[in-house]
Coordinates of C-alpha atoms in Angstrom, one line a residue:
X1 CA 27.7 181.5 100.7
X2 CA 28.5 183.0 97.3
X3 CA 32.0 184.4 96.8
X4 CA 32.2 187.3 94.5
X5 CA 34.6 187.0 91.6
X6 CA 36.6 190.0 90.6
X7 CA 36.2 190.3 86.8
X8 CA 39.4 192.3 86.6
X9 CA 41.5 189.5 88.3
X10 CA 39.9 187.0 85.9
X11 CA 40.8 189.1 82.9
X12 CA 44.3 189.5 84.2
X13 CA 44.7 185.7 84.7
X14 CA 43.4 185.2 81.2
X15 CA 45.9 187.7 79.7
X16 CA 48.7 186.0 81.6
X17 CA 47.7 182.6 80.4
X18 CA 47.4 183.8 76.8
X19 CA 50.9 185.4 77.0
X20 CA 52.4 182.2 78.5
X21 CA 50.8 180.1 75.7
X22 CA 52.2 182.5 73.1
X23 CA 55.7 182.4 74.6
X24 CA 55.5 178.6 74.6
X25 CA 54.5 178.4 71.0
X26 CA 57.4 180.9 70.0
X27 CA 59.9 178.8 72.0
X28 CA 58.7 175.6 70.3
X29 CA 58.9 177.2 66.9
X30 CA 62.5 178.4 67.6
X31 CA 63.5 174.9 68.7
X32 CA 62.2 173.4 65.5
X33 CA 64.1 176.1 63.5
X34 CA 67.3 175.3 65.3
X35 CA 67.0 171.6 64.3
X36 CA 66.7 172.6 60.6
X37 CA 69.7 175.0 60.6
X38 CA 72.2 172.5 59.1
X39 CA 69.7 171.9 56.2
X40 CA 68.9 175.5 55.6
X41 CA 72.1 177.5 56.0
X42 CA 75.6 177.4 54.7
X43 CA 76.6 179.4 57.8
X44 CA 74.9 181.3 60.6
X45 CA 76.3 183.3 63.5
X46 CA 74.1 184.6 66.3
X47 CA 75.2 187.2 68.8
X48 CA 73.3 188.2 71.9
X49 CA 73.6 191.9 72.7
X50 CA 72.8 194.0 75.8
X51 CA 69.8 195.7 74.3
X52 CA 67.4 195.4 71.4
X53 CA 68.6 196.9 68.1
X54 CA 66.5 198.9 65.7
X55 CA 69.0 199.1 62.8
X56 CA 72.0 197.3 61.3
X57 CA 74.0 198.1 58.1
X58 CA 76.9 196.2 56.5
X59 CA 79.8 198.3 55.2
X60 CA 80.9 197.5 51.7
X61 CA 84.0 195.4 51.0
X62 CA 85.7 192.6 53.0
X63 CA 89.2 191.4 53.8
X64 CA 90.7 188.0 53.5
X65 CA 93.0 186.5 56.1
X66 CA 96.7 185.7 55.2
X67 CA 96.0 181.9 55.3
X68 CA 92.8 182.5 53.4
X69 CA 90.8 180.5 55.9
X70 CA 88.4 183.4 56.8
X71 CA 87.1 186.7 55.6
X72 CA 86.2 189.7 57.8
X73 CA 83.2 191.9 57.2
X74 CA 82.2 195.1 59.1
X75 CA 78.8 196.2 60.2
X76 CA 77.3 199.2 62.1
X77 CA 74.5 199.0 64.6
X78 CA 73.1 201.4 67.3
X79 CA 71.9 200.6 70.8
X80 CA 68.4 201.1 72.1
X81 CA 68.7 201.3 75.9
X82 CA 65.4 203.2 76.4
X83 CA 67.3 205.9 78.4
X84 CA 68.7 203.5 81.0
X85 CA 72.3 203.9 79.7
X86 CA 74.4 205.9 77.3
X87 CA 73.5 204.9 73.7
X88 CA 76.2 204.2 71.2
X89 CA 76.8 203.6 67.5
X90 CA 79.2 200.7 67.2
X91 CA 81.4 199.4 64.3
X92 CA 82.0 195.7 64.6
X93 CA 84.2 193.2 62.9
X94 CA 82.8 189.7 62.1
X95 CA 84.9 186.8 60.9
X96 CA 83.3 184.3 58.5
X97 CA 84.3 181.3 56.5
X98 CA 86.4 182.2 53.4
X99 CA 84.1 180.1 51.2
X100 CA 81.6 182.9 51.3
X101 CA 83.9 185.2 49.4
X102 CA 82.8 185.7 45.8
X103 CA 86.4 185.3 44.6
X104 CA 86.9 182.1 46.6
X105 CA 87.5 180.1 43.4
X106 CA 90.7 182.0 42.9
X107 CA 92.1 180.9 46.2
X108 CA 94.8 178.2 46.0
X109 CA 93.6 174.6 46.6
X110 CA 94.1 173.6 50.3
X111 CA 94.2 177.2 51.5
X112 CA 90.7 177.1 52.8
X113 CA 88.7 175.1 55.3
X114 CA 85.2 173.7 55.1
X115 CA 82.3 175.8 56.4
X116 CA 81.8 174.9 60.0
X117 CA 78.1 174.9 60.9
X118 CA 78.7 175.9 64.5
X119 CA 81.3 178.6 63.7
X120 CA 84.0 177.1 65.9
X121 CA 87.2 179.1 65.6
X122 CA 85.5 181.6 63.3
X123 CA 82.9 183.3 65.4
X124 CA 84.9 186.4 66.0
X125 CA 82.9 189.4 67.1
X126 CA 85.0 192.5 67.8
X127 CA 84.0 196.1 68.4
X128 CA 86.4 198.3 66.3
X129 CA 85.0 201.7 67.2
X130 CA 82.2 203.2 69.3
X131 CA 80.6 206.6 69.2
X132 CA 78.3 208.2 71.8
X133 CA 74.9 208.8 70.5
X134 CA 72.3 211.3 71.9
X135 CA 69.4 208.9 72.6
X136 CA 68.2 205.8 70.9
X137 CA 69.5 204.9 67.4
X138 CA 66.3 204.6 65.5
X139 CA 68.0 204.2 62.1
X140 CA 71.4 203.9 60.5
X141 CA 72.1 204.4 56.8
X142 CA 75.6 204.0 55.2
X143 CA 76.5 206.2 52.3
X144 CA 77.0 204.5 48.9
X145 CA 80.8 204.8 49.1
X146 CA 80.7 203.4 52.7
X147 CA 82.8 206.3 54.1
X148 CA 80.1 207.9 56.3
X149 CA 76.7 207.2 57.8
X150 CA 73.7 209.0 59.1
X151 CA 71.6 208.2 62.1
X152 CA 68.2 209.3 63.4
X153 CA 67.7 209.7 67.2
X154 CA 64.5 209.8 69.3
X155 CA 64.4 213.6 69.4
X156 CA 64.3 214.3 65.7
X157 CA 68.0 215.0 65.1
X158 CA 70.0 213.5 62.2
X159 CA 73.6 212.8 62.9
X160 CA 76.4 212.4 60.3
X161 CA 79.4 210.2 61.3
X162 CA 82.6 209.1 59.8
X163 CA 85.5 207.0 61.1
X164 CA 87.9 209.9 61.7
X165 CA 85.8 212.3 63.8
X166 CA 84.7 211.4 67.3
X167 CA 81.7 213.8 67.3
X168 CA 79.0 213.8 64.6
X169 CA 77.6 216.7 62.6
X170 CA 74.0 217.4 63.7
X171 CA 71.2 218.2 61.3
X172 CA 68.3 220.0 63.0
X173 CA 64.9 220.4 61.3
X174 CA 62.4 217.8 62.5
X175 CA 60.3 218.4 65.6
X176 CA 59.9 214.7 66.6
X177 CA 61.7 211.4 66.3
X178 CA 62.1 209.7 62.9
X179 CA 62.8 206.3 61.3
X180 CA 63.1 207.2 57.6
X181 CA 66.5 207.9 56.1
X182 CA 67.8 207.5 52.6
X183 CA 70.9 208.5 50.7
X184 CA 70.4 210.2 47.3
X185 CA 74.1 210.3 46.6
X186 CA 77.3 210.5 48.7
X187 CA 76.6 214.2 49.2
X188 CA 72.8 214.3 49.7
X189 CA 70.3 212.4 51.8
X190 CA 66.6 212.5 52.7
X191 CA 65.0 212.3 56.2
X192 CA 61.4 211.7 57.2
X193 CA 60.0 211.9 60.7
X194 CA 57.0 211.5 62.9
X195 CA 56.2 215.2 62.3
X196 CA 55.0 214.2 58.8
X197 CA 57.8 216.2 57.1
X198 CA 60.5 215.1 54.6
X199 CA 63.7 217.1 54.1
X200 CA 66.4 216.9 51.4
X201 CA 69.9 217.7 52.8
X202 CA 73.4 218.6 51.5
X203 CA 75.9 217.1 54.0
X204 CA 78.0 220.3 53.6
X205 CA 75.2 222.5 55.0
X206 CA 73.6 221.3 58.3
X207 CA 71.9 224.6 59.0
X208 CA 68.8 224.0 56.8
X209 CA 67.5 221.5 54.2
X210 CA 67.9 222.0 50.5
X211 CA 64.2 221.3 50.0
X212 CA 61.2 220.5 52.1
X213 CA 58.3 218.1 51.3
X214 CA 55.1 218.6 53.4
X215 CA 52.6 216.5 51.4
X216 CA 52.0 213.9 54.1
X217 CA 49.8 214.5 57.1
X218 CA 51.0 211.7 59.4
X219 CA 54.0 209.8 60.6
X220 CA 56.6 209.1 57.8
X221 CA 57.3 205.4 57.9
X222 CA 59.9 204.9 55.1
X223 CA 61.6 206.6 52.2
X224 CA 63.2 205.1 49.1
X225 CA 65.3 206.8 46.4
X226 CA 65.3 205.3 42.9
X227 CA 68.9 204.8 41.8
X228 CA 67.7 203.9 38.3
X229 CA 65.5 207.0 37.8
X230 CA 68.0 209.2 39.7
X231 CA 65.4 211.9 40.4
X232 CA 62.5 210.1 42.0
X233 CA 61.9 209.0 45.6
X234 CA 58.9 207.4 47.3
X235 CA 57.5 207.7 50.8
X236 CA 54.9 205.9 52.8
X237 CA 53.1 207.3 55.9
X238 CA 50.4 206.6 58.5
X239 CA 48.0 208.8 56.4
X240 CA 47.4 205.7 54.2
X241 CA 49.2 207.4 51.3
X242 CA 52.2 206.4 49.1
X243 CA 53.7 209.3 47.3
X244 CA 56.3 209.5 44.5
X245 CA 58.2 212.8 44.3
X246 CA 60.4 214.3 41.6
X247 CA 63.4 216.1 43.0
X248 CA 63.5 218.4 40.0
X249 CA 60.0 219.7 40.5
X250 CA 59.7 223.1 42.1
X251 CA 56.4 222.0 43.7
X252 CA 56.1 220.2 47.0
X253 CA 53.2 218.1 45.8
X254 CA 54.0 214.5 44.7
X255 CA 54.0 213.4 41.0
X256 CA 52.2 210.2 41.9
X257 CA 49.7 209.6 44.7
X258 CA 48.5 206.2 45.8
X259 CA 45.8 205.8 48.5
X260 CA 45.4 202.4 50.2
X261 CA 43.1 200.8 52.7
X262 CA 45.9 199.8 54.9
X263 CA 48.9 201.7 56.3
X264 CA 52.1 201.0 54.4
X265 CA 55.2 200.7 56.5
X266 CA 57.9 200.2 53.9
X267 CA 58.8 201.2 50.3
X268 CA 61.7 200.2 48.1
X269 CA 62.6 201.1 44.5
X270 CA 64.2 198.5 42.3
X271 CA 67.9 199.2 41.8
X272 CA 67.8 198.8 38.0
X273 CA 64.2 199.2 36.8
X274 CA 63.1 202.8 37.3
X275 CA 59.3 202.0 37.1
X276 CA 59.3 199.1 39.6
X277 CA 58.8 199.6 43.3
X278 CA 57.4 197.6 46.2
X279 CA 55.5 198.5 49.4
X280 CA 54.6 196.5 52.5
X281 CA 52.2 197.2 55.3
X282 CA 49.8 196.3 58.0
X283 CA 47.8 194.0 55.8
X284 CA 50.8 191.6 55.8
X285 CA 51.1 191.9 52.0
X286 CA 54.0 193.0 49.8
X287 CA 52.7 194.9 46.8
X288 CA 54.6 195.3 43.5
X289 CA 53.8 198.5 41.5
X290 CA 54.6 199.8 38.0
X291 CA 55.0 203.5 38.4
X292 CA 53.5 204.0 34.9
X293 CA 50.2 202.6 36.2
X294 CA 49.7 202.8 39.9
X295 CA 45.9 202.3 40.1
X296 CA 46.5 198.8 41.5
X297 CA 49.6 196.7 42.3
X298 CA 50.3 194.4 39.3
X299 CA 51.2 191.6 41.8
X300 CA 50.8 190.9 45.5
X301 CA 53.1 188.6 47.5
X302 CA 51.5 186.7 50.3
X303 CA 53.7 185.0 53.0
X304 CA 53.8 187.1 56.1
X305 CA 51.2 186.5 58.9
X306 CA 51.7 189.9 60.5
X307 CA 52.7 193.5 59.5
X308 CA 55.5 194.0 57.0
X309 CA 57.9 196.6 58.4
X310 CA 60.8 196.5 55.9
X311 CA 61.8 195.9 52.3
X312 CA 65.0 195.9 50.3
X313 CA 66.3 194.6 47.0
X314 CA 69.4 192.5 46.2
X315 CA 71.9 195.0 44.8
X316 CA 74.8 192.6 44.8
X317 CA 74.0 189.2 43.3
X318 CA 70.5 189.0 41.7
X319 CA 68.2 192.0 41.3
X320 CA 65.3 189.5 40.9
X321 CA 65.3 189.0 44.6
X322 CA 63.3 191.2 47.0
X323 CA 63.5 190.7 50.8
X324 CA 60.8 191.6 53.3
X325 CA 60.6 191.3 57.1
X326 CA 58.1 192.1 59.8
X327 CA 56.4 191.6 63.1
X328 CA 55.9 187.8 62.4
X329 CA 59.6 187.2 63.2
X330 CA 60.3 186.3 59.5
X331 CA 62.5 187.4 56.7
X332 CA 61.2 186.2 53.4
X333 CA 63.2 186.0 50.2
X334 CA 61.1 186.6 47.1
X335 CA 62.4 185.4 43.7
X336 CA 60.6 187.6 41.1
X337 CA 61.9 185.5 38.2
X338 CA 59.0 183.3 39.1
X339 CA 56.4 186.0 38.5
X340 CA 55.2 184.4 35.3
X341 CA 54.2 181.2 37.1
X342 CA 50.5 180.8 38.1
X343 CA 49.5 181.9 41.5
X344 CA 46.2 181.8 43.4
X345 CA 45.7 184.6 45.9
X346 CA 44.4 183.4 49.3
X347 CA 40.9 184.4 50.1
X348 CA 39.4 185.1 53.5
X349 CA 37.2 182.0 53.1
X350 CA 40.2 179.9 52.2
X351 CA 42.2 181.1 55.1
X352 CA 39.3 180.3 57.5
X353 CA 38.6 176.9 56.0
X354 CA 40.2 173.9 57.5
X355 CA 40.2 172.1 54.1
X356 CA 42.5 173.6 51.5
X357 CA 41.6 172.5 48.0
X358 CA 44.5 174.2 46.2
X359 CA 48.1 175.0 47.0
X360 CA 48.2 178.8 47.8
X361 CA 51.9 179.1 48.4
X362 CA 53.4 181.8 46.2
X363 CA 55.9 180.4 43.6
X364 CA 58.0 183.5 44.3
X365 CA 58.5 182.6 47.9
X366 CA 62.1 181.2 47.9
X367 CA 63.2 181.1 51.5
X368 CA 62.1 182.0 55.0
X369 CA 64.5 183.0 57.8
X370 CA 63.0 182.2 61.2
X371 CA 65.9 182.7 63.6
X372 CA 64.3 185.4 65.8
X373 CA 61.9 185.1 68.7
X374 CA 60.5 188.6 68.4
X375 CA 59.9 191.2 65.7
X376 CA 62.7 191.8 63.2
X377 CA 63.5 195.5 63.0
X378 CA 65.9 195.5 60.0
X379 CA 67.8 193.4 57.5
X380 CA 71.0 194.4 55.7
X381 CA 72.2 192.7 52.5
X382 CA 76.0 192.7 52.1
X383 CA 76.9 194.9 49.1
X384 CA 79.7 192.7 47.8
X385 CA 79.2 189.1 49.2
X386 CA 76.2 187.3 47.6
X387 CA 73.4 186.1 49.8
X388 CA 75.0 187.3 53.1
X389 CA 72.5 188.9 55.4
X390 CA 72.4 190.5 58.9
X391 CA 69.2 190.9 61.0
X392 CA 68.4 192.6 64.3
X393 CA 65.3 192.4 66.4
X394 CA 63.6 193.1 69.7
X395 CA 65.1 189.8 71.1
X396 CA 68.5 191.4 71.4
X397 CA 69.9 189.2 68.7
X398 CA 72.2 190.1 65.8
X399 CA 72.2 187.3 63.3
X400 CA 74.6 187.0 60.3
X401 CA 73.7 184.2 57.9
X402 CA 73.9 182.8 54.4
X403 CA 71.1 180.4 53.3
X404 CA 71.8 177.4 51.1
X405 CA 71.3 178.0 47.4
X406 CA 69.8 175.4 45.2
X407 CA 71.3 175.7 41.8
X408 CA 69.0 176.0 38.8
X409 CA 70.5 172.8 37.3
X410 CA 69.8 170.9 40.5
X411 CA 66.2 172.1 40.4
X412 CA 65.8 171.1 36.8
X413 CA 67.3 167.6 37.5
X414 CA 64.9 167.1 40.4
X415 CA 62.0 168.2 38.2
X416 CA 63.0 165.9 35.4
X417 CA 63.3 163.0 37.8
X418 CA 59.9 163.7 39.1
X419 CA 58.4 163.9 35.6
X420 CA 60.1 160.7 34.5
X421 CA 58.8 158.9 37.6
X422 CA 55.2 160.2 36.8
X423 CA 55.6 159.1 33.2
X424 CA 56.7 155.6 34.2
X425 CA 53.8 155.2 36.6
X426 CA 51.4 156.3 33.8
X427 CA 53.0 153.9 31.3
X428 CA 52.7 151.0 33.7
X429 CA 49.1 151.8 34.3
X430 CA 48.4 151.9 30.6
X431 CA 50.4 148.7 29.8
X432 CA 48.4 146.5 32.1
X433 CA 45.0 146.6 30.3
X434 CA 46.8 146.4 26.9
X435 CA 48.4 143.1 28.0
X436 CA 45.0 141.7 28.9
X437 CA 43.6 142.6 25.5
X438 CA 46.5 141.0 23.7
X439 CA 45.9 137.7 25.6
X440 CA 42.3 137.8 24.6
X441 CA 43.1 138.4 20.9
X442 CA 45.5 135.4 21.0
X443 CA 42.9 133.1 22.4
X444 CA 40.5 134.2 19.8

């Protein structure tokens, strides 16, 4: 007797098996990462929260304890309860080793303690303030002076908060939820939503935008203002277009238009160079553009193996560093001081081949943070403390970390030692046949 097999049940079992295998691989990768933590990080603190977080932002400045054993930083994040509970914007205090302070060298000898890798006695996580938020917190952006912040909810409203007021000021214009927010100054900001519209606002007037930009035809994914140019901002959307607008122009149309084969999810202008900006998208690639010639990116950065969803520059320590994060659970630190070094872009044939004839790792790839088990939604770089980062993701984790920094002198010493060893091996190989020839000559 032949028993009929339900193709649907077979497909379901296959999907379940693939999901279980994927989860197993993720868990194994996370275990491997945990073992490498002492080698990769000066300090790292992980906090498990009640719901996934979509956005996190450091506040500028920090405080030093009286005994100078620790510093305290503040950060903002918003909940994403999917409507199950009341959502909030929370201001939290995090205690970290004082050795992270940029002025640590001025502390008296003996006043500080070594960095504990496990955070014992330092892993303080306190909620200082909490504000009710109407719906999920899609995005948070802190003003340049750190005194106020704006949020985007899942209904299209932008909310302006500060520490003194319990209730925010609401800015109503968009007809659907949004994820793109950017400060132009302490008094003006830009918002972009899924309704394909971008608005420029004055915080003193919530009734209507100062200016509207309707050049895109699909979901706005990200906006970036150029602090160097002071009048330019860029936007990327699901219409496969990257636009650069001039705020001085009376026209809504962009000054620069770039059409790509892949949707771009993120854009970020360099803090000091007005013509340099980066984009990242669904092709897993970070693109570097010169605004004076946008026909093609002048450099591509390969390192992600899934969509890039966010980009930001280092505005505190070294503007050569660009940071990207995405669906592959990675944050990648790119050191653009290595741009002059030779690089070979990976080809589709090379990626499919089991044999790799050449090293394809990008010399700009400086560090990979792999501490999450699901997509990373945002990274924040501390404005005052060098190399201090905060990340949040769909795995309910908030991670605050500082990766180890290999000094340039140490790198040079290692390179010199390697070259000396290679030279010695070469000399030894050359000396052996010469010795034989000398013996022959003597016999003659």
